[in-house]
PDB file of C-alpha atoms in Angstrom:
ATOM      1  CA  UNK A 208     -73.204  18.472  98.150  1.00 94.00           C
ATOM      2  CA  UNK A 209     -75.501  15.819  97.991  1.00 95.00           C
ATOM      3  CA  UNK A 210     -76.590  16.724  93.894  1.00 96.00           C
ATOM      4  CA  UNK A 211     -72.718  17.127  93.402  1.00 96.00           C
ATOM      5  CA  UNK A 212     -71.909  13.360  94.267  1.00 96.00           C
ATOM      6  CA  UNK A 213     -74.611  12.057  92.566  1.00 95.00           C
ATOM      7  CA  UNK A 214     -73.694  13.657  89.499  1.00 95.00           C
ATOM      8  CA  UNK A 215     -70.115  12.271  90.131  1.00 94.00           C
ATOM      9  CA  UNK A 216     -71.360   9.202  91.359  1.00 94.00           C
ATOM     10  CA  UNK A 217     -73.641   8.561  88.011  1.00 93.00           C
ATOM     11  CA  UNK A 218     -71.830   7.010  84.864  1.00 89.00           C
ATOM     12  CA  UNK A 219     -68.605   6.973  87.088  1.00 91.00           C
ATOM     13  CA  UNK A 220     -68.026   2.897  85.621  1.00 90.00           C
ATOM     14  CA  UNK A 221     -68.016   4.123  82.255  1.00 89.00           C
ATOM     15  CA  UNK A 222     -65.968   2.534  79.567  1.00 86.00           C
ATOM     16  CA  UNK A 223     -64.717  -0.018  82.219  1.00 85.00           C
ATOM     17  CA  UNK A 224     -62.978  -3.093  81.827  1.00 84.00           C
ATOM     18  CA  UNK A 225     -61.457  -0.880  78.663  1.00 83.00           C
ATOM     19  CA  UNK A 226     -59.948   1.992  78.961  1.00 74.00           C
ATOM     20  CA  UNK A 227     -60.192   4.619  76.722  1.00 73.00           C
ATOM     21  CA  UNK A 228     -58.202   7.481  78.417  1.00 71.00           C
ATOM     22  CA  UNK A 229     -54.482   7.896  77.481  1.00 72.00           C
ATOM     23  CA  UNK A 230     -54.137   9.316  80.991  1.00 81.00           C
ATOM     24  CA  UNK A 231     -55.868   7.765  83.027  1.00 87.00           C
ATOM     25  CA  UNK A 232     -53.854   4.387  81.890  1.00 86.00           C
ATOM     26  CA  UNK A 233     -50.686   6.823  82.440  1.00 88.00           C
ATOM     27  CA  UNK A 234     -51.148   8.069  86.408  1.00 90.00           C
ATOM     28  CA  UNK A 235     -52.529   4.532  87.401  1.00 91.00           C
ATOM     29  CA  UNK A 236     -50.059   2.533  85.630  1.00 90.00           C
ATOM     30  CA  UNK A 237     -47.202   4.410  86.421  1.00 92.00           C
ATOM     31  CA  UNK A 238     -48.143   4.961  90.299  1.00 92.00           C
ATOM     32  CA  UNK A 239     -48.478   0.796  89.966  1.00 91.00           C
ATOM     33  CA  UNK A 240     -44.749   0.462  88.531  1.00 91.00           C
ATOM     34  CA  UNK A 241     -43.333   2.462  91.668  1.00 92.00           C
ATOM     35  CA  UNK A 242     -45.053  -0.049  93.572  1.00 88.00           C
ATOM     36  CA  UNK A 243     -42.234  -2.871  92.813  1.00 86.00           C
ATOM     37  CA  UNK A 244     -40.017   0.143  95.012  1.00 88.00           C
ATOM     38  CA  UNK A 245     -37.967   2.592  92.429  1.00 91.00           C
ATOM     39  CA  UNK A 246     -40.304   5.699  93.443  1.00 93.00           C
ATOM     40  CA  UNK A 247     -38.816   7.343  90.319  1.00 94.00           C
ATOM     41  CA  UNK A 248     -41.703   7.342  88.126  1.00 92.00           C
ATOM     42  CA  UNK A 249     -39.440   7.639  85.250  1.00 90.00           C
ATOM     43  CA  UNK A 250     -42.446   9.578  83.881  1.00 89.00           C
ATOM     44  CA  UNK A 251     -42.526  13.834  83.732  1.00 91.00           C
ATOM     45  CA  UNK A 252     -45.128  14.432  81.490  1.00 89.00           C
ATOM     46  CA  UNK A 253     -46.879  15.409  84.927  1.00 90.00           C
ATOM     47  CA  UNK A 254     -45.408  16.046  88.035  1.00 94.00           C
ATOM     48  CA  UNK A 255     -45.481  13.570  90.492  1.00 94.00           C
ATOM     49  CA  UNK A 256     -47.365  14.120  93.758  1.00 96.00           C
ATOM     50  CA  UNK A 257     -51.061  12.580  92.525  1.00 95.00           C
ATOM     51  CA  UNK A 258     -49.069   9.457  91.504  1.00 95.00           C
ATOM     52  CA  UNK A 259     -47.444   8.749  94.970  1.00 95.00           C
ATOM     53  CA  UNK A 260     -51.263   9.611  95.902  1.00 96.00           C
ATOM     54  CA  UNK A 261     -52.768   7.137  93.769  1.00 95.00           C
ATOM     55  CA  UNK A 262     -49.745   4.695  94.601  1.00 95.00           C
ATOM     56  CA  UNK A 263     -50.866   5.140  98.693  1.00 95.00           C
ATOM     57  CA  UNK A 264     -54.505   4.448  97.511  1.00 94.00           C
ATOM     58  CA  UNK A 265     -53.338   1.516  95.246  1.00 93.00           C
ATOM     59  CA  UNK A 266     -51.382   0.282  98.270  1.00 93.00           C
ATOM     60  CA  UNK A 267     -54.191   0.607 101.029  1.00 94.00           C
ATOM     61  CA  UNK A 268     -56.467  -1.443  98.571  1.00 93.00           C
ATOM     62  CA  UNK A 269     -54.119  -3.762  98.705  1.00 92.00           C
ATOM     63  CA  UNK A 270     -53.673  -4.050 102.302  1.00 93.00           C
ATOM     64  CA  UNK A 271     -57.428  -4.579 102.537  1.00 92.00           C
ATOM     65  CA  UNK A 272     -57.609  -7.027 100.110  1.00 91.00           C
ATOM     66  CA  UNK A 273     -55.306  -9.125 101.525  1.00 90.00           C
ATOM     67  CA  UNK A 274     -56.746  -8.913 104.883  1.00 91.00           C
ATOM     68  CA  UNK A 275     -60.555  -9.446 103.242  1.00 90.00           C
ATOM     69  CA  UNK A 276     -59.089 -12.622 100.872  1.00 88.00           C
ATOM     70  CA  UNK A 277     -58.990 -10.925  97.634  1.00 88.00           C
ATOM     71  CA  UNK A 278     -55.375 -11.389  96.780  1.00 89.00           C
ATOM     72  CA  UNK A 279     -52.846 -13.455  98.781  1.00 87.00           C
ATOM     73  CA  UNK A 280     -49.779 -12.294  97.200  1.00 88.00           C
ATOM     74  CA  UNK A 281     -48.767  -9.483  95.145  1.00 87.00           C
ATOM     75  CA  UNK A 282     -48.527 -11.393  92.149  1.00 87.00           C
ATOM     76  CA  UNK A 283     -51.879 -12.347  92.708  1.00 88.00           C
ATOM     77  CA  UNK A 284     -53.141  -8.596  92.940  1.00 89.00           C
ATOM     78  CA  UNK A 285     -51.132  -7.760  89.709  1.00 89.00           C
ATOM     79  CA  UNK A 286     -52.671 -10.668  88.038  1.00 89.00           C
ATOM     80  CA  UNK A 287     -56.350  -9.647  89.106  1.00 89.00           C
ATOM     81  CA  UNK A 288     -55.186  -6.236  87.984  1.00 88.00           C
ATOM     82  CA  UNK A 289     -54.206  -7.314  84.482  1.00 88.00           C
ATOM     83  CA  UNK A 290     -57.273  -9.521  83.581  1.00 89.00           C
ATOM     84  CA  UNK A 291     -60.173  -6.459  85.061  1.00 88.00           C
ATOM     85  CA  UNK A 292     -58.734  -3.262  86.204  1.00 90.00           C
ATOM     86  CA  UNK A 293     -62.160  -2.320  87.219  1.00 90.00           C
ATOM     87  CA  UNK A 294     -61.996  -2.138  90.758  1.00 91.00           C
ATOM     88  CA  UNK A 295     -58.273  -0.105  90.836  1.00 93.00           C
ATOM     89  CA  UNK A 296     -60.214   2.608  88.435  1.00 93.00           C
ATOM     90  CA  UNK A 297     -63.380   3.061  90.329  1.00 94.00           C
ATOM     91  CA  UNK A 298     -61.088   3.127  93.149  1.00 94.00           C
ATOM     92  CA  UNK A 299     -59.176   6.195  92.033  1.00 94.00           C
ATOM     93  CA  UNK A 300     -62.014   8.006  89.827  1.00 94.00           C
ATOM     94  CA  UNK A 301     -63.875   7.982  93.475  1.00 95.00           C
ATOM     95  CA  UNK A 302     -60.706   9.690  94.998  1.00 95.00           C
ATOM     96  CA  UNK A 303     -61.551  12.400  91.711  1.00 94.00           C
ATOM     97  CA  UNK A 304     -64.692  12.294  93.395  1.00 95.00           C
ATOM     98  CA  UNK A 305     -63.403  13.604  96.584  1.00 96.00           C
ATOM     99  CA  UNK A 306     -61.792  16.114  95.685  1.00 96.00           C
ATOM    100  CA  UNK A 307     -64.365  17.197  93.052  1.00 96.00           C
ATOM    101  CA  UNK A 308     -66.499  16.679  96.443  1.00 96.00           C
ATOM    102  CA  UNK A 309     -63.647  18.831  98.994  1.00 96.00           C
ATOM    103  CA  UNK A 310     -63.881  21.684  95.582  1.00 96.00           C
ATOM    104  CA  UNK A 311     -67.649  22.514  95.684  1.00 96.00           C
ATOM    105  CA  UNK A 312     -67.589  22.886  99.974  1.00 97.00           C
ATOM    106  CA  UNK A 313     -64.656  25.086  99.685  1.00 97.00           C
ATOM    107  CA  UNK A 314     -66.532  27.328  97.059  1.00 96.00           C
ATOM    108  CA  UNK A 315     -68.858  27.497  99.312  1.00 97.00           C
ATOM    109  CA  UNK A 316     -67.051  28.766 102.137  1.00 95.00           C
ATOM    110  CA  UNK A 317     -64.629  30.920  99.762  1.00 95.00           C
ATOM    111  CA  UNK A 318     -67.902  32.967  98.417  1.00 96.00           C
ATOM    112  CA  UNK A 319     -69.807  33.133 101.990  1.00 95.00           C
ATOM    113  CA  UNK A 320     -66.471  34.703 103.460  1.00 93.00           C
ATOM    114  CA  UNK A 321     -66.022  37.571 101.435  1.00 91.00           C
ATOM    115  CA  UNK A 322     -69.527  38.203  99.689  1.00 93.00           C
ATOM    116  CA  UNK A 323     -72.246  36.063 101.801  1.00 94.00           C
ATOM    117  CA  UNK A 324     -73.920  33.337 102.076  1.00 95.00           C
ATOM    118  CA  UNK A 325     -76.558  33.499  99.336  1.00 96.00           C
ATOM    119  CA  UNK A 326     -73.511  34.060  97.118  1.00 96.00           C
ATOM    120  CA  UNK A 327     -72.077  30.635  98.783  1.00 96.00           C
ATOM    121  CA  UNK A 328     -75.081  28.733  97.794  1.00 97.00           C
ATOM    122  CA  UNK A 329     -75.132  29.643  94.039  1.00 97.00           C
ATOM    123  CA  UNK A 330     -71.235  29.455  93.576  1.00 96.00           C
ATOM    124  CA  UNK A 331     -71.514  25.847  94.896  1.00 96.00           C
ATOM    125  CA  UNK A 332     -74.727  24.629  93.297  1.00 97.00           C
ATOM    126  CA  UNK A 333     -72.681  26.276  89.984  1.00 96.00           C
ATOM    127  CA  UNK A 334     -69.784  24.535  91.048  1.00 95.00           C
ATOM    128  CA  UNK A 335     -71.880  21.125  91.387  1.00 96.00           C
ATOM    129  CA  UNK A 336     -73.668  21.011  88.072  1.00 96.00           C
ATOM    130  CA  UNK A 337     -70.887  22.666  85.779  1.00 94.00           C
ATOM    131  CA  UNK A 338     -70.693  19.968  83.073  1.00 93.00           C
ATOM    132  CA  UNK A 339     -66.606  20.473  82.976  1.00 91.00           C
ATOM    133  CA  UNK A 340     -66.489  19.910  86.706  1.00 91.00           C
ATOM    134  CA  UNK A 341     -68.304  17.292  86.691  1.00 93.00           C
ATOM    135  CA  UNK A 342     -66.945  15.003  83.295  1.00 91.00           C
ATOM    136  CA  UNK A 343     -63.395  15.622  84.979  1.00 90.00           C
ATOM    137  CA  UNK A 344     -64.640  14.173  88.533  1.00 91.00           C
ATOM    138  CA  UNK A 345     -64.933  11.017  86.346  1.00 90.00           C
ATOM    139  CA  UNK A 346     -61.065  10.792  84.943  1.00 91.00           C
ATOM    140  CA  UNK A 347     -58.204   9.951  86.837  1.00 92.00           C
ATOM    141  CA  UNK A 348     -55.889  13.422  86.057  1.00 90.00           C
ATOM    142  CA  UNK A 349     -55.422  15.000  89.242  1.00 93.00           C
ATOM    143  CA  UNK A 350     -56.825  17.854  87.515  1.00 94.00           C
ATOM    144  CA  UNK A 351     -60.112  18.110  90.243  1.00 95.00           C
ATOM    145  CA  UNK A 352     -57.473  17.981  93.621  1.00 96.00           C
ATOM    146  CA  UNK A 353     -55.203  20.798  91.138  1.00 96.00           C
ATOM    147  CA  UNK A 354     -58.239  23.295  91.204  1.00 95.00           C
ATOM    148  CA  UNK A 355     -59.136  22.732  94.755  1.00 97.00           C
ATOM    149  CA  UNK A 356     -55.586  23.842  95.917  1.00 97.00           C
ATOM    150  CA  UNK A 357     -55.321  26.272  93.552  1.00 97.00           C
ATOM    151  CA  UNK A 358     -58.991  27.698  95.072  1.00 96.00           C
ATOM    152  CA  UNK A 359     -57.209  27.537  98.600  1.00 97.00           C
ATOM    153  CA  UNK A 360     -54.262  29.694  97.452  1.00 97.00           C
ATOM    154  CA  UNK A 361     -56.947  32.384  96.247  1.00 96.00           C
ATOM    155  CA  UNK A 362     -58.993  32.446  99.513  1.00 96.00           C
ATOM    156  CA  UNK A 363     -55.550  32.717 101.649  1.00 96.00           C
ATOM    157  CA  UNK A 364     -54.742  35.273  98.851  1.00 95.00           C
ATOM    158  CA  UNK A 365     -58.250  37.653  99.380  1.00 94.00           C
ATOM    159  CA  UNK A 366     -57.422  36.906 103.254  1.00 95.00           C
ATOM    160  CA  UNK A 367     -53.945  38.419 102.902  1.00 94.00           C
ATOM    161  CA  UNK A 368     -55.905  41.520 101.305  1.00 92.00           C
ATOM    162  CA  UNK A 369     -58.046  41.973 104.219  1.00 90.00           C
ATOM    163  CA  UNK A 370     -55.054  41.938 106.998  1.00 87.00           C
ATOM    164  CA  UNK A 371     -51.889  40.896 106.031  1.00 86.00           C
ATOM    165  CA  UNK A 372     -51.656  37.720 108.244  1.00 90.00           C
ATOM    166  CA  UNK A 373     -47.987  35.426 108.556  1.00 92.00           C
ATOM    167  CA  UNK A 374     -50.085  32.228 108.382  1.00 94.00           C
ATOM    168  CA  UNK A 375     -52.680  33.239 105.268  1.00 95.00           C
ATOM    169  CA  UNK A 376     -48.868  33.950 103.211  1.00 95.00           C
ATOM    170  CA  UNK A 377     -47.671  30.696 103.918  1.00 96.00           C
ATOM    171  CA  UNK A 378     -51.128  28.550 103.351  1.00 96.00           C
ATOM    172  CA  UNK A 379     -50.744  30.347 100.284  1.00 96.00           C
ATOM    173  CA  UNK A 380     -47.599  29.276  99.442  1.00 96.00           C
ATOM    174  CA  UNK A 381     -47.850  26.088 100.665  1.00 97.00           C
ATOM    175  CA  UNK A 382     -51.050  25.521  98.328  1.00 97.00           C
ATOM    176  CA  UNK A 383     -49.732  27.199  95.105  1.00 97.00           C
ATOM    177  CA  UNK A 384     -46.612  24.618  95.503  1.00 97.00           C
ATOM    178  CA  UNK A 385     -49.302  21.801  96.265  1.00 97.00           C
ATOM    179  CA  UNK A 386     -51.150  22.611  92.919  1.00 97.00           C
ATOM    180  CA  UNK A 387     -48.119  22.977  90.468  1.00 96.00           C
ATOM    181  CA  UNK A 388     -46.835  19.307  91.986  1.00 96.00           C
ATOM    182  CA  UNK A 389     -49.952  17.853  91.040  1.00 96.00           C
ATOM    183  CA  UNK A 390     -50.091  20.105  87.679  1.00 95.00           C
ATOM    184  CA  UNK A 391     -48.112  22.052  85.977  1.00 94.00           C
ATOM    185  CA  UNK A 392     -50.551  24.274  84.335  1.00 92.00           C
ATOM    186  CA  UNK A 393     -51.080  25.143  87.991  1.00 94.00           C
ATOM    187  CA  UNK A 394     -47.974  27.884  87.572  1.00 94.00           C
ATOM    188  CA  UNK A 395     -50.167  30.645  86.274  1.00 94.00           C
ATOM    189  CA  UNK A 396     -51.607  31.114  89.945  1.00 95.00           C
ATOM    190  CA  UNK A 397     -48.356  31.878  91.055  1.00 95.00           C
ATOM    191  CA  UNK A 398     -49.428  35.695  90.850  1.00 95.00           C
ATOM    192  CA  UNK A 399     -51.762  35.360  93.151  1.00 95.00           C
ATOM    193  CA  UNK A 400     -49.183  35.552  96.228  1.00 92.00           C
ATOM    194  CA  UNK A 401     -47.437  39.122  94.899  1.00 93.00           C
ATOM    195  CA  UNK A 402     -50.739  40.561  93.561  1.00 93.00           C
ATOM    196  CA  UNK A 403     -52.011  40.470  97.484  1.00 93.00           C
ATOM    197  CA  UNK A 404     -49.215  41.627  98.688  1.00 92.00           C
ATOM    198  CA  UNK A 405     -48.818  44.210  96.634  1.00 91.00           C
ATOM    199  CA  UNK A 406     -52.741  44.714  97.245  1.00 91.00           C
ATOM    200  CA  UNK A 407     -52.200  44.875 101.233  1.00 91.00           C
ATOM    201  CA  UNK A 408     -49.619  47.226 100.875  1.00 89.00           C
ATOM    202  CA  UNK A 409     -51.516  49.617  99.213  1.00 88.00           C
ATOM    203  CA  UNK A 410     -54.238  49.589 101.935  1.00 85.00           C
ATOM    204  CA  UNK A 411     -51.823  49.859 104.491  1.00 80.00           C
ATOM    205  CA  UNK A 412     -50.295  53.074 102.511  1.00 78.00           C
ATOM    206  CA  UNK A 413     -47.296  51.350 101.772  1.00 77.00           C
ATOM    207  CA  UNK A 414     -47.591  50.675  98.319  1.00 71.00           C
ATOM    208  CA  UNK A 415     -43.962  51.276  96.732  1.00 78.00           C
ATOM    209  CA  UNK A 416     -41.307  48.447  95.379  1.00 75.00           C
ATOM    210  CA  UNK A 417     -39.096  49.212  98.497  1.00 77.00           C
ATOM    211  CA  UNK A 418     -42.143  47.637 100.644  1.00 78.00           C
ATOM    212  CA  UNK A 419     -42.973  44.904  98.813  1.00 80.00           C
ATOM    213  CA  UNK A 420     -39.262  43.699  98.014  1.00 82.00           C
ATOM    214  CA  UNK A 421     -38.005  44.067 101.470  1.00 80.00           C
ATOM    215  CA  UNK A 422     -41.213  42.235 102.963  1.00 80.00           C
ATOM    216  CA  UNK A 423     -40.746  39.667 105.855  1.00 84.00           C
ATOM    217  CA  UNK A 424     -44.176  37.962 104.826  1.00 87.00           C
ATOM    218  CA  UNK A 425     -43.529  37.500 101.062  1.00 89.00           C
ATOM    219  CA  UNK A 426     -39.880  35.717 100.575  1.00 90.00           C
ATOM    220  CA  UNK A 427     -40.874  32.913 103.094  1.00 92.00           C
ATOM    221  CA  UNK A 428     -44.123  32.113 101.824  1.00 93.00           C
ATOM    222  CA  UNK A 429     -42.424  32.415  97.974  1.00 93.00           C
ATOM    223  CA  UNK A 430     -39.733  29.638  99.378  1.00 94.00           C
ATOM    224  CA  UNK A 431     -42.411  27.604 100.061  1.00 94.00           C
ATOM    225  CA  UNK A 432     -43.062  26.730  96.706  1.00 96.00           C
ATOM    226  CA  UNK A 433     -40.353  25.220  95.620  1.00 96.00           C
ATOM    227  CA  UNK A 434     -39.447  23.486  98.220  1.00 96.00           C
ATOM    228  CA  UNK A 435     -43.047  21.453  98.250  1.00 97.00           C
ATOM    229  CA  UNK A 436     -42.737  21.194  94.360  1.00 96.00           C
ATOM    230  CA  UNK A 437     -39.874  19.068  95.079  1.00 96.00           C
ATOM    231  CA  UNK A 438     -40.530  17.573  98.208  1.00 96.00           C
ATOM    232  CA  UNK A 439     -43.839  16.316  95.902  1.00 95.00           C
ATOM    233  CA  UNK A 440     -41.917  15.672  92.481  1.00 95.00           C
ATOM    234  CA  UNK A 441     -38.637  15.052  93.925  1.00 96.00           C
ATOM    235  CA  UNK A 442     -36.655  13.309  91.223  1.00 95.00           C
ATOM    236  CA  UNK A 443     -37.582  16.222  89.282  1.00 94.00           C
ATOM    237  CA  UNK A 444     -34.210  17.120  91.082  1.00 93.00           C
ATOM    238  CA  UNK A 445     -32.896  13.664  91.132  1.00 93.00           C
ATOM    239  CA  UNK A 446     -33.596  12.974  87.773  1.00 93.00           C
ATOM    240  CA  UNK A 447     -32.898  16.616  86.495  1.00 92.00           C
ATOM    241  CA  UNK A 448     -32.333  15.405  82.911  1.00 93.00           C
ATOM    242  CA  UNK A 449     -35.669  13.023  82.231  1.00 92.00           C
ATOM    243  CA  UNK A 450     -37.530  15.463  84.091  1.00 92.00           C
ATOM    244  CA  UNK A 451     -36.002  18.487  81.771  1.00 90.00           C
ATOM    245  CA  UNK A 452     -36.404  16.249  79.018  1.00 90.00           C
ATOM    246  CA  UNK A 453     -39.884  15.612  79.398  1.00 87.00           C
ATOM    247  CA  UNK A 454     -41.003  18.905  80.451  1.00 87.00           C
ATOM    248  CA  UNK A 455     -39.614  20.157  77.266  1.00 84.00           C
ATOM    249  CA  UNK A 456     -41.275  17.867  75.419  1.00 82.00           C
ATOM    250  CA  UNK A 457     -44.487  19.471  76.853  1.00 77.00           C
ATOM    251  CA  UNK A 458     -43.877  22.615  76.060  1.00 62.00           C
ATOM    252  CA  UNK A 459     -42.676  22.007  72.577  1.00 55.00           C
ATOM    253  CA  UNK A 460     -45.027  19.279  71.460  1.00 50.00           C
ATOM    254  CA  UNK A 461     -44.313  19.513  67.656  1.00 48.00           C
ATOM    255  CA  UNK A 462     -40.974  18.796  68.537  1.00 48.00           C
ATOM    256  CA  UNK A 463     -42.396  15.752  69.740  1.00 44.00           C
ATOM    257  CA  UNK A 464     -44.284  14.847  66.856  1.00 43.00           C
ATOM    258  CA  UNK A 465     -41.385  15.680  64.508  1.00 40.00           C
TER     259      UNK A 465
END
């Protein structure tokens, strides 16, 4: 843990006052904007949980800095914001940190469970010096707090393979709908859920399509994830057509172009 933060820790500044990332300038400025109080981000290029995130981070800075003397009105924090964003990026590529941080323990503990703790050790020392891991604990994306839920919905998935349990169906859920309102590429991992199940059932014996349709475990854990997608991203609902719009746009991005 402690060779994963400095690694995060180290070059962290980088580029700073400019900024060089596209997205990075698009989470932080557009958590900022919803700041002035429309929470519609306007925005659906990605969904919209990590931006209320970063706009609760933004907003606790704030707090403190008016209590410690750095800004005495909100003009004056958008002003200090405007001439050297520094301190708002660190601020939020530590939060990256974090999670990056949060990702590597919970390899840890998803490798001891199921094939021991020498198996921990190496998965998180891999986890902590993996050169992708570690240049995207350093951009503000979301992407690191993405993988860590989408790592929880596996464990709760290998746990639902061992014995079937209510509460590992609905962390499950409750993660995979986490992960695809911080990223949409998150979506994929929606397999996870029904691939356990359909692996329980089979160890149980009760491996046909009658079981797994008719299951009592499945359907609530599978309403779970829309209903936190949206509760995350909600004007993907209020805003149906920007948020269509835009996630068109995504996956069509030579219509874009054109």
């Amino acid at each position: 843990m402690l060779l994963a933060l400095g690694l995060r820790l180290w070059g962290i500044g980088f580029g700073l006052p400019y900024r060089y990332w596209t997205e990075e300038y698009k989470v932080l400025n557009y958590a900022l904007r919803m700041g002035s109080g429309d929470l519609n981000p306007h925005f659906f290029e990605y969904p919209t949980l990590y931006l209320y995130f970063t706009l609760v981070v933004c907003g606790l800075h704030y707090i403190a800095g008016r209590a410690l003397g750095w800004y005495h009105s909100s003009h004056d924090f958008a002003v200090s914001f405007v001439r050297d964003p520094s301190r708002l990026y660190l601020l939020a590529r530590i939060m990256e940190t974090l999670w990056s941080l949060a990702l590597v323990f919970l390899t840890y503990r998803v490798a001891k469970r199921f094939f021991g703790r020498r198996a921990g050790l190496w998965s998180a020392l891999f986890a902590a010096v993996l050169p992708h891991f570690v240049a995207i604990s350093h951009v503000i994306k979301g992407d690191t707090a993405a993988a860590f839920f989408c790592l929880l919905a596996l464990w709760a998935g290998l746990e639902i393979t061992e014995g079937g349990r209510l509460k590992h169906y609905l962390i499950c859920g409750l993660s995979l709908g986490l992960a695809c309102t911080i990223k949409y590429y998150a979506a994929p991992m929606l397999l996870i859920g029904p691939t356990a199940h359909w692996l329980w059932l089979n160890k149980e014996g009760r491996g046909s399509w009658k079981s797994f349709f008719l299951s009592r475990k499945l359907w609530p854990a599978a309403a779970m994830i829309p209903l936190v997608f949206f509760m995350g991203s909600p004007y993907a609902l209020l805003d149906w057509p920007a948020f269509w719009n835009d996630v068109r746009n995504i996956r069509s991005p030579w219509k874009t172009a054109s």
